[in-house]
Short mmCIF file of C-alpha atoms in Angstrom, two decimals:
data_model
loop_
_atom_site.label_atom_id
_atom_site.label_comp_id
_atom_site.label_asym_id
_atom_site.label_seq_id
_atom_site.Cartn_x
_atom_site.Cartn_y
_atom_site.Cartn_z
CA MET A 1 -4.32 -30.12 219.46
CA PRO A 2 -4.91 -28.03 216.43
CA HIS A 3 -5.71 -24.28 216.68
CA PRO A 4 -7.32 -22.47 213.73
CA GLY A 5 -4.96 -19.65 213.76
CA PHE A 6 -1.80 -21.28 215.19
CA ASN A 7 -2.00 -24.80 213.76
CA MET A 8 -0.71 -27.36 216.20
CA LEU A 9 -0.31 -26.43 219.83
CA ASN A 10 0.94 -28.81 222.64
CA LEU A 11 -0.69 -28.60 225.97
CA SER A 12 1.63 -26.14 227.64
CA GLN A 13 1.17 -23.86 224.53
CA TRP A 14 -2.55 -24.11 225.01
CA ILE A 15 -2.54 -23.23 228.71
CA SER A 16 -0.55 -19.97 228.19
CA PHE A 17 -2.87 -19.18 225.10
CA ILE A 18 -6.03 -19.55 227.23
CA GLY A 19 -4.60 -17.48 229.82
CA TRP A 20 -3.61 -14.71 227.45
CA HIS A 21 -7.06 -15.01 225.66
CA GLU A 22 -9.12 -14.68 228.80
CA ARG A 23 -6.87 -11.68 229.98
CA ARG A 24 -7.63 -9.90 226.62
CA HIS A 25 -11.26 -10.28 226.90
CA ILE A 26 -11.17 -8.90 230.45
CA GLU A 27 -9.37 -5.83 229.00
CA GLN A 28 -11.80 -5.48 226.29
CA ILE A 29 -14.74 -5.56 229.04
CA LYS A 30 -12.92 -2.88 231.12
CA GLU A 31 -12.55 -0.84 227.71
CA VAL A 32 -16.35 -0.95 227.01
CA LYS A 33 -17.18 -0.40 230.66
CA GLU A 34 -15.06 2.88 230.62
CA LYS A 35 -17.01 4.26 227.52
CA LEU A 36 -20.19 3.48 229.06
CA GLU A 37 -19.56 5.29 232.32
CA TRP A 38 -19.57 8.85 231.37
#
């Protein structure tokens, strides 16, 4: 399936990417939360 930034990815690559992508969002949420807790 096509990805806008990585061109064509197979199923295995998509599964890895989605895991990484979600993990990054969780880290971003933690970063914002830390900045708000002062």
